[in-house]
Amino acid sequence: MQRMGGSAVIAVVLALAGMAATSSAAVYKVGGASGWTILGNVNYTDWAGKNTFHVGDIIEFKYPQGIHNVLEVKKADYNSCTNSTPIATHTSGDDKVTIKSPGHRFFICGVPGHCAAGQKLNVRVLKTQRPRSSVAPSPAPAASASAPVPAAASPRADGQTASTPPASSATTSDGGATTSAPAPNANGAGIVSVGYPAFVALAVAVSMTMLQ
């Protein structure tokens, strides 16, 4: 596979940039549903004031071909409705003008009498490009942790309370007798809980000692 030269890389970058700009552009149909016309008393100044135009946006002029046209003119010609020295002329009936620079853009209909009848447009373009919409990433779910269960408190000799850790159970080797491991009290001593079989064995041992 051949490596791309510097000019080819630049061309690809420019193409991608153009695609990004196009994807973020807005298309404005001049006059809304009325289009580019002298009928219906369309106020194009009011229409332009209700919209926000950015570099890269597209202004679309829709009109019956041959009945109207679109001339981009200078400010002085816009004010005086002069159609003799246009900057650009559009006559397709569906003219799309891409905004490439900030500032004011002035358009009139070049048919005699139409500009004077109000068929003229002054578009103010902001300096910044239109921000592309993006979905904010969903916040990561908060980790849930169980709160530690406080240990049971045992009374101390001085009237205060000290925490006593829970006792753990263990199985002895004397036939399955189960005892609880000593849990230290406030003085550090362990409290032993003896199972029933161990208690019986202890009672028998005490009895035999008393009989001797």
PDB file of C-alpha atoms in Angstrom:
ATOM      1  CA  MET A   1       0.000   0.000   0.000  1.00  0.00           C
ATOM      2  CA  GLN A   2       1.523   3.322  -1.062  1.00  0.00           C
ATOM      3  CA  ARG A   3       2.010   6.076   1.464  1.00  0.00           C
ATOM      4  CA  MET A   4       0.057   9.286   0.931  1.00  0.00           C
ATOM      5  CA  GLY A   5       2.026  12.366   0.026  1.00  0.00           C
ATOM      6  CA  GLY A   6       1.811  15.654   1.897  1.00  0.00           C
ATOM      7  CA  SER A   7      -0.573  17.237  -0.632  1.00  0.00           C
ATOM      8  CA  ALA A   8      -2.890  14.216  -0.491  1.00  0.00           C
ATOM      9  CA  VAL A   9      -3.011  14.362   3.312  1.00  0.00           C
ATOM     10  CA  ILE A  10      -3.863  18.065   3.196  1.00  0.00           C
ATOM     11  CA  ALA A  11      -6.635  17.385   0.679  1.00  0.00           C
ATOM     12  CA  VAL A  12      -8.154  14.714   2.902  1.00  0.00           C
ATOM     13  CA  VAL A  13      -8.015  16.984   5.954  1.00  0.00           C
ATOM     14  CA  LEU A  14      -9.713  19.812   4.061  1.00  0.00           C
ATOM     15  CA  ALA A  15     -12.411  17.458   2.781  1.00  0.00           C
ATOM     16  CA  LEU A  16     -13.126  16.192   6.293  1.00  0.00           C
ATOM     17  CA  ALA A  17     -13.236  19.745   7.596  1.00  0.00           C
ATOM     18  CA  GLY A  18     -15.701  20.662   4.870  1.00  0.00           C
ATOM     19  CA  MET A  19     -17.901  17.696   5.760  1.00  0.00           C
ATOM     20  CA  ALA A  20     -17.850  18.696   9.432  1.00  0.00           C
ATOM     21  CA  ALA A  21     -18.788  22.278   8.609  1.00  0.00           C
ATOM     22  CA  THR A  22     -21.630  21.115   6.366  1.00  0.00           C
ATOM     23  CA  SER A  23     -22.992  18.732   8.977  1.00  0.00           C
ATOM     24  CA  SER A  24     -23.167  21.547  11.533  1.00  0.00           C
ATOM     25  CA  ALA A  25     -24.680  24.140   9.159  1.00  0.00           C
ATOM     26  CA  ALA A  26     -28.278  25.342   9.323  1.00  0.00           C
ATOM     27  CA  VAL A  27     -30.397  26.007   6.236  1.00  0.00           C
ATOM     28  CA  TYR A  28     -32.711  29.033   6.345  1.00  0.00           C
ATOM     29  CA  LYS A  29     -35.491  29.371   3.809  1.00  0.00           C
ATOM     30  CA  VAL A  30     -35.880  33.097   3.271  1.00  0.00           C
ATOM     31  CA  GLY A  31     -39.374  34.269   4.158  1.00  0.00           C
ATOM     32  CA  GLY A  32     -40.363  30.899   5.605  1.00  0.00           C
ATOM     33  CA  ALA A  33     -43.410  29.381   3.913  1.00  0.00           C
ATOM     34  CA  SER A  34     -43.927  32.529   1.814  1.00  0.00           C
ATOM     35  CA  GLY A  35     -40.501  32.312   0.189  1.00  0.00           C
ATOM     36  CA  TRP A  36     -38.907  35.092  -1.868  1.00  0.00           C
ATOM     37  CA  THR A  37     -41.824  37.168  -3.139  1.00  0.00           C
ATOM     38  CA  ILE A  38     -43.556  40.526  -3.217  1.00  0.00           C
ATOM     39  CA  LEU A  39     -46.928  38.995  -2.374  1.00  0.00           C
ATOM     40  CA  GLY A  40     -48.373  38.824   1.099  1.00  0.00           C
ATOM     41  CA  ASN A  41     -46.470  41.802   2.503  1.00  0.00           C
ATOM     42  CA  VAL A  42     -43.616  39.644   3.787  1.00  0.00           C
ATOM     43  CA  ASN A  43     -41.364  41.616   6.145  1.00  0.00           C
ATOM     44  CA  TYR A  44     -37.873  40.274   5.441  1.00  0.00           C
ATOM     45  CA  THR A  45     -36.297  42.569   8.026  1.00  0.00           C
ATOM     46  CA  ASP A  46     -38.509  41.022  10.691  1.00  0.00           C
ATOM     47  CA  TRP A  47     -37.772  37.507   9.405  1.00  0.00           C
ATOM     48  CA  ALA A  48     -34.004  38.076   9.537  1.00  0.00           C
ATOM     49  CA  GLY A  49     -34.235  39.513  13.051  1.00  0.00           C
ATOM     50  CA  LYS A  50     -35.888  36.353  14.339  1.00  0.00           C
ATOM     51  CA  ASN A  51     -33.028  34.128  13.156  1.00  0.00           C
ATOM     52  CA  THR A  52     -29.384  33.807  14.150  1.00  0.00           C
ATOM     53  CA  PHE A  53     -26.921  33.286  11.317  1.00  0.00           C
ATOM     54  CA  HIS A  54     -23.436  31.790  11.660  1.00  0.00           C
ATOM     55  CA  VAL A  55     -20.549  31.237   9.282  1.00  0.00           C
ATOM     56  CA  GLY A  56     -21.251  28.031   7.345  1.00  0.00           C
ATOM     57  CA  ASP A  57     -25.047  28.409   7.370  1.00  0.00           C
ATOM     58  CA  ILE A  58     -27.022  28.345   4.125  1.00  0.00           C
ATOM     59  CA  ILE A  59     -29.609  30.915   3.012  1.00  0.00           C
ATOM     60  CA  GLU A  60     -32.127  29.500   0.537  1.00  0.00           C
ATOM     61  CA  PHE A  61     -34.188  31.683  -1.799  1.00  0.00           C
ATOM     62  CA  LYS A  62     -37.272  29.917  -3.206  1.00  0.00           C
ATOM     63  CA  TYR A  63     -39.276  31.641  -5.931  1.00  0.00           C
ATOM     64  CA  PRO A  64     -40.824  30.992  -9.386  1.00  0.00           C
ATOM     65  CA  GLN A  65     -37.983  31.017 -11.901  1.00  0.00           C
ATOM     66  CA  GLY A  66     -38.248  33.944 -14.311  1.00  0.00           C
ATOM     67  CA  ILE A  67     -40.536  35.937 -11.985  1.00  0.00           C
ATOM     68  CA  HIS A  68     -37.869  37.002  -9.493  1.00  0.00           C
ATOM     69  CA  ASN A  69     -34.118  36.786  -9.031  1.00  0.00           C
ATOM     70  CA  VAL A  70     -31.561  37.316  -6.260  1.00  0.00           C
ATOM     71  CA  LEU A  71     -28.830  39.920  -6.421  1.00  0.00           C
ATOM     72  CA  GLU A  72     -26.203  40.225  -3.725  1.00  0.00           C
ATOM     73  CA  VAL A  73     -25.249  43.858  -3.500  1.00  0.00           C
ATOM     74  CA  LYS A  74     -23.315  46.357  -1.417  1.00  0.00           C
ATOM     75  CA  LYS A  75     -24.946  48.254   1.429  1.00  0.00           C
ATOM     76  CA  ALA A  76     -25.340  51.469  -0.576  1.00  0.00           C
ATOM     77  CA  ASP A  77     -27.053  49.603  -3.431  1.00  0.00           C
ATOM     78  CA  TYR A  78     -29.246  47.795  -0.898  1.00  0.00           C
ATOM     79  CA  ASN A  79     -30.402  51.086   0.583  1.00  0.00           C
ATOM     80  CA  SER A  80     -31.064  52.662  -2.835  1.00  0.00           C
ATOM     81  CA  CYS A  81     -32.352  49.462  -4.523  1.00  0.00           C
ATOM     82  CA  THR A  82     -29.713  49.774  -7.232  1.00  0.00           C
ATOM     83  CA  ASN A  83     -29.384  46.627  -9.372  1.00  0.00           C
ATOM     84  CA  SER A  84     -26.746  47.748 -11.860  1.00  0.00           C
ATOM     85  CA  THR A  85     -23.592  46.570 -10.035  1.00  0.00           C
ATOM     86  CA  PRO A  86     -24.379  43.343  -8.176  1.00  0.00           C
ATOM     87  CA  ILE A  87     -21.726  41.305  -6.396  1.00  0.00           C
ATOM     88  CA  ALA A  88     -23.441  38.072  -7.483  1.00  0.00           C
ATOM     89  CA  THR A  89     -26.575  37.145  -9.425  1.00  0.00           C
ATOM     90  CA  HIS A  90     -28.787  34.080  -8.855  1.00  0.00           C
ATOM     91  CA  THR A  91     -31.695  33.068 -11.113  1.00  0.00           C
ATOM     92  CA  SER A  92     -32.383  29.333 -10.578  1.00  0.00           C
ATOM     93  CA  GLY A  93     -35.562  29.709  -8.486  1.00  0.00           C
ATOM     94  CA  ASP A  94     -33.935  27.657  -5.701  1.00  0.00           C
ATOM     95  CA  ASP A  95     -30.766  29.547  -4.856  1.00  0.00           C
ATOM     96  CA  LYS A  96     -28.666  28.400  -1.929  1.00  0.00           C
ATOM     97  CA  VAL A  97     -26.076  30.873  -0.689  1.00  0.00           C
ATOM     98  CA  THR A  98     -23.476  29.585   1.767  1.00  0.00           C
ATOM     99  CA  ILE A  99     -22.268  32.137   4.304  1.00  0.00           C
ATOM    100  CA  LYS A 100     -18.477  32.079   4.307  1.00  0.00           C
ATOM    101  CA  SER A 101     -17.616  35.168   6.337  1.00  0.00           C
ATOM    102  CA  PRO A 102     -19.082  37.194   9.213  1.00  0.00           C
ATOM    103  CA  GLY A 103     -20.697  40.601   8.845  1.00  0.00           C
ATOM    104  CA  HIS A 104     -23.694  41.825   6.863  1.00  0.00           C
ATOM    105  CA  ARG A 105     -24.878  40.332   3.575  1.00  0.00           C
ATOM    106  CA  PHE A 106     -27.305  42.326   1.431  1.00  0.00           C
ATOM    107  CA  PHE A 107     -29.719  40.841  -1.119  1.00  0.00           C
ATOM    108  CA  ILE A 108     -32.388  42.374  -3.349  1.00  0.00           C
ATOM    109  CA  CYS A 109     -34.647  41.273  -6.176  1.00  0.00           C
ATOM    110  CA  GLY A 110     -33.322  42.817  -9.373  1.00  0.00           C
ATOM    111  CA  VAL A 111     -36.694  42.966 -11.130  1.00  0.00           C
ATOM    112  CA  PRO A 112     -37.667  46.655 -11.415  1.00  0.00           C
ATOM    113  CA  GLY A 113     -39.944  47.775  -8.595  1.00  0.00           C
ATOM    114  CA  HIS A 114     -39.580  44.614  -6.498  1.00  0.00           C
ATOM    115  CA  CYS A 115     -36.871  45.904  -4.164  1.00  0.00           C
ATOM    116  CA  ALA A 116     -38.818  49.103  -3.607  1.00  0.00           C
ATOM    117  CA  ALA A 117     -41.835  46.932  -2.745  1.00  0.00           C
ATOM    118  CA  GLY A 118     -39.863  45.334   0.096  1.00  0.00           C
ATOM    119  CA  GLN A 119     -38.187  42.359  -1.599  1.00  0.00           C
ATOM    120  CA  LYS A 120     -34.796  42.939   0.027  1.00  0.00           C
ATOM    121  CA  LEU A 121     -32.874  41.185   2.761  1.00  0.00           C
ATOM    122  CA  ASN A 122     -30.145  42.252   5.194  1.00  0.00           C
ATOM    123  CA  VAL A 123     -28.520  39.284   6.973  1.00  0.00           C
ATOM    124  CA  ARG A 124     -26.231  39.788   9.947  1.00  0.00           C
ATOM    125  CA  VAL A 125     -23.759  36.911  10.309  1.00  0.00           C
ATOM    126  CA  LEU A 126     -22.062  36.247  13.641  1.00  0.00           C
ATOM    127  CA  LYS A 127     -18.297  35.759  13.848  1.00  0.00           C
ATOM    128  CA  THR A 128     -18.514  32.363  15.512  1.00  0.00           C
ATOM    129  CA  GLN A 129     -19.442  29.109  13.801  1.00  0.00           C
ATOM    130  CA  ARG A 130     -22.531  27.229  14.835  1.00  0.00           C
ATOM    131  CA  PRO A 131     -21.638  24.709  17.564  1.00  0.00           C
ATOM    132  CA  ARG A 132     -22.287  21.104  16.621  1.00  0.00           C
ATOM    133  CA  SER A 133     -24.761  19.304  18.867  1.00  0.00           C
ATOM    134  CA  SER A 134     -23.408  16.467  20.952  1.00  0.00           C
ATOM    135  CA  VAL A 135     -24.807  14.041  23.489  1.00  0.00           C
ATOM    136  CA  ALA A 136     -23.309  14.491  26.902  1.00  0.00           C
ATOM    137  CA  PRO A 137     -21.927  11.255  28.281  1.00  0.00           C
ATOM    138  CA  SER A 138     -24.098   9.657  30.918  1.00  0.00           C
ATOM    139  CA  PRO A 139     -22.586   9.974  34.384  1.00  0.00           C
ATOM    140  CA  ALA A 140     -21.144   6.789  35.818  1.00  0.00           C
ATOM    141  CA  PRO A 141     -23.413   5.217  38.434  1.00  0.00           C
ATOM    142  CA  ALA A 142     -22.272   5.859  41.975  1.00  0.00           C
ATOM    143  CA  ALA A 143     -20.770   2.864  43.697  1.00  0.00           C
ATOM    144  CA  SER A 144     -22.992   1.591  46.473  1.00  0.00           C
ATOM    145  CA  ALA A 145     -21.376   0.470  49.710  1.00  0.00           C
ATOM    146  CA  SER A 146     -23.012  -0.962  52.777  1.00  0.00           C
ATOM    147  CA  ALA A 147     -22.457   1.063  55.892  1.00  0.00           C
ATOM    148  CA  PRO A 148     -20.589  -0.874  58.582  1.00  0.00           C
ATOM    149  CA  VAL A 149     -22.864  -2.214  61.302  1.00  0.00           C
ATOM    150  CA  PRO A 150     -21.744  -0.929  64.695  1.00  0.00           C
ATOM    151  CA  ALA A 151     -20.719  -3.610  67.193  1.00  0.00           C
ATOM    152  CA  ALA A 152     -22.843  -4.260  70.252  1.00  0.00           C
ATOM    153  CA  ALA A 153     -21.817  -2.300  73.332  1.00  0.00           C
ATOM    154  CA  SER A 154     -21.073  -3.949  76.684  1.00  0.00           C
ATOM    155  CA  PRO A 155     -21.210  -2.110  80.010  1.00  0.00           C
ATOM    156  CA  ARG A 156     -17.971  -1.175  81.726  1.00  0.00           C
ATOM    157  CA  ALA A 157     -17.312  -1.077  85.446  1.00  0.00           C
ATOM    158  CA  ASP A 158     -16.875   2.678  85.378  1.00  0.00           C
ATOM    159  CA  GLY A 159     -20.344   3.202  83.870  1.00  0.00           C
ATOM    160  CA  GLN A 160     -19.116   3.866  80.316  1.00  0.00           C
ATOM    161  CA  THR A 161     -19.917   1.765  77.303  1.00  0.00           C
ATOM    162  CA  ALA A 162     -17.343  -0.108  75.230  1.00  0.00           C
ATOM    163  CA  SER A 163     -17.872  -1.824  71.913  1.00  0.00           C
ATOM    164  CA  THR A 164     -17.696  -5.592  71.885  1.00  0.00           C
ATOM    165  CA  PRO A 165     -16.842  -7.279  68.542  1.00  0.00           C
ATOM    166  CA  PRO A 166     -19.156 -10.131  67.535  1.00  0.00           C
ATOM    167  CA  ALA A 167     -18.118 -13.594  68.640  1.00  0.00           C
ATOM    168  CA  SER A 168     -17.167 -16.148  66.006  1.00  0.00           C
ATOM    169  CA  SER A 169     -18.339 -19.744  66.233  1.00  0.00           C
ATOM    170  CA  ALA A 170     -15.969 -22.720  66.077  1.00  0.00           C
ATOM    171  CA  THR A 171     -16.459 -26.505  66.072  1.00  0.00           C
ATOM    172  CA  THR A 172     -14.473 -28.536  68.553  1.00  0.00           C
ATOM    173  CA  SER A 173     -13.177 -32.085  68.137  1.00  0.00           C
ATOM    174  CA  ASP A 174     -15.167 -33.577  71.060  1.00  0.00           C
ATOM    175  CA  GLY A 175     -17.992 -35.006  69.044  1.00  0.00           C
ATOM    176  CA  GLY A 176     -19.298 -31.860  67.426  1.00  0.00           C
ATOM    177  CA  ALA A 177     -19.713 -29.595  70.423  1.00  0.00           C
ATOM    178  CA  THR A 178     -19.982 -26.009  69.287  1.00  0.00           C
ATOM    179  CA  THR A 179     -18.614 -23.165  71.353  1.00  0.00           C
ATOM    180  CA  SER A 180     -18.390 -19.477  70.724  1.00  0.00           C
ATOM    181  CA  ALA A 181     -14.931 -18.005  70.600  1.00  0.00           C
ATOM    182  CA  PRO A 182     -14.288 -15.632  73.481  1.00  0.00           C
ATOM    183  CA  ALA A 183     -15.011 -12.033  72.742  1.00  0.00           C
ATOM    184  CA  PRO A 184     -13.055  -9.560  74.845  1.00  0.00           C
ATOM    185  CA  ASN A 185     -15.066  -7.397  77.221  1.00  0.00           C
ATOM    186  CA  ALA A 186     -14.131  -3.996  78.495  1.00  0.00           C
ATOM    187  CA  ASN A 187     -11.329  -5.431  80.627  1.00  0.00           C
ATOM    188  CA  GLY A 188      -9.888  -7.586  77.872  1.00  0.00           C
ATOM    189  CA  ALA A 189     -11.292 -10.833  79.265  1.00  0.00           C
ATOM    190  CA  GLY A 190     -13.190 -13.267  77.097  1.00  0.00           C
ATOM    191  CA  ILE A 191     -16.775 -14.348  77.662  1.00  0.00           C
ATOM    192  CA  VAL A 192     -17.269 -18.035  76.821  1.00  0.00           C
ATOM    193  CA  SER A 193     -20.592 -19.505  75.793  1.00  0.00           C
ATOM    194  CA  VAL A 194     -20.612 -23.287  76.308  1.00  0.00           C
ATOM    195  CA  GLY A 195     -22.770 -25.639  74.276  1.00  0.00           C
ATOM    196  CA  TYR A 196     -25.128 -28.272  75.842  1.00  0.00           C
ATOM    197  CA  PRO A 197     -22.889 -31.392  75.334  1.00  0.00           C
ATOM    198  CA  ALA A 198     -19.908 -29.596  76.864  1.00  0.00           C
ATOM    199  CA  PHE A 199     -22.057 -28.538  79.807  1.00  0.00           C
ATOM    200  CA  VAL A 200     -23.075 -32.166  80.475  1.00  0.00           C
ATOM    201  CA  ALA A 201     -19.445 -33.301  80.334  1.00  0.00           C
ATOM    202  CA  LEU A 202     -18.445 -30.542  82.733  1.00  0.00           C
ATOM    203  CA  ALA A 203     -21.237 -31.529  85.195  1.00  0.00           C
ATOM    204  CA  VAL A 204     -20.127 -35.189  85.124  1.00  0.00           C
ATOM    205  CA  ALA A 205     -16.526 -34.204  85.815  1.00  0.00           C
ATOM    206  CA  VAL A 206     -17.544 -32.039  88.771  1.00  0.00           C
ATOM    207  CA  SER A 207     -19.695 -34.857  90.186  1.00  0.00           C
ATOM    208  CA  MET A 208     -16.853 -37.365  89.982  1.00  0.00           C
ATOM    209  CA  THR A 209     -14.546 -34.932  91.727  1.00  0.00           C
ATOM    210  CA  MET A 210     -17.016 -34.483  94.583  1.00  0.00           C
ATOM    211  CA  LEU A 211     -17.375 -38.267  94.981  1.00  0.00           C
ATOM    212  CA  GLN A 212     -13.628 -38.760  95.433  1.00  0.00           C
TER     213      GLN A 212
END
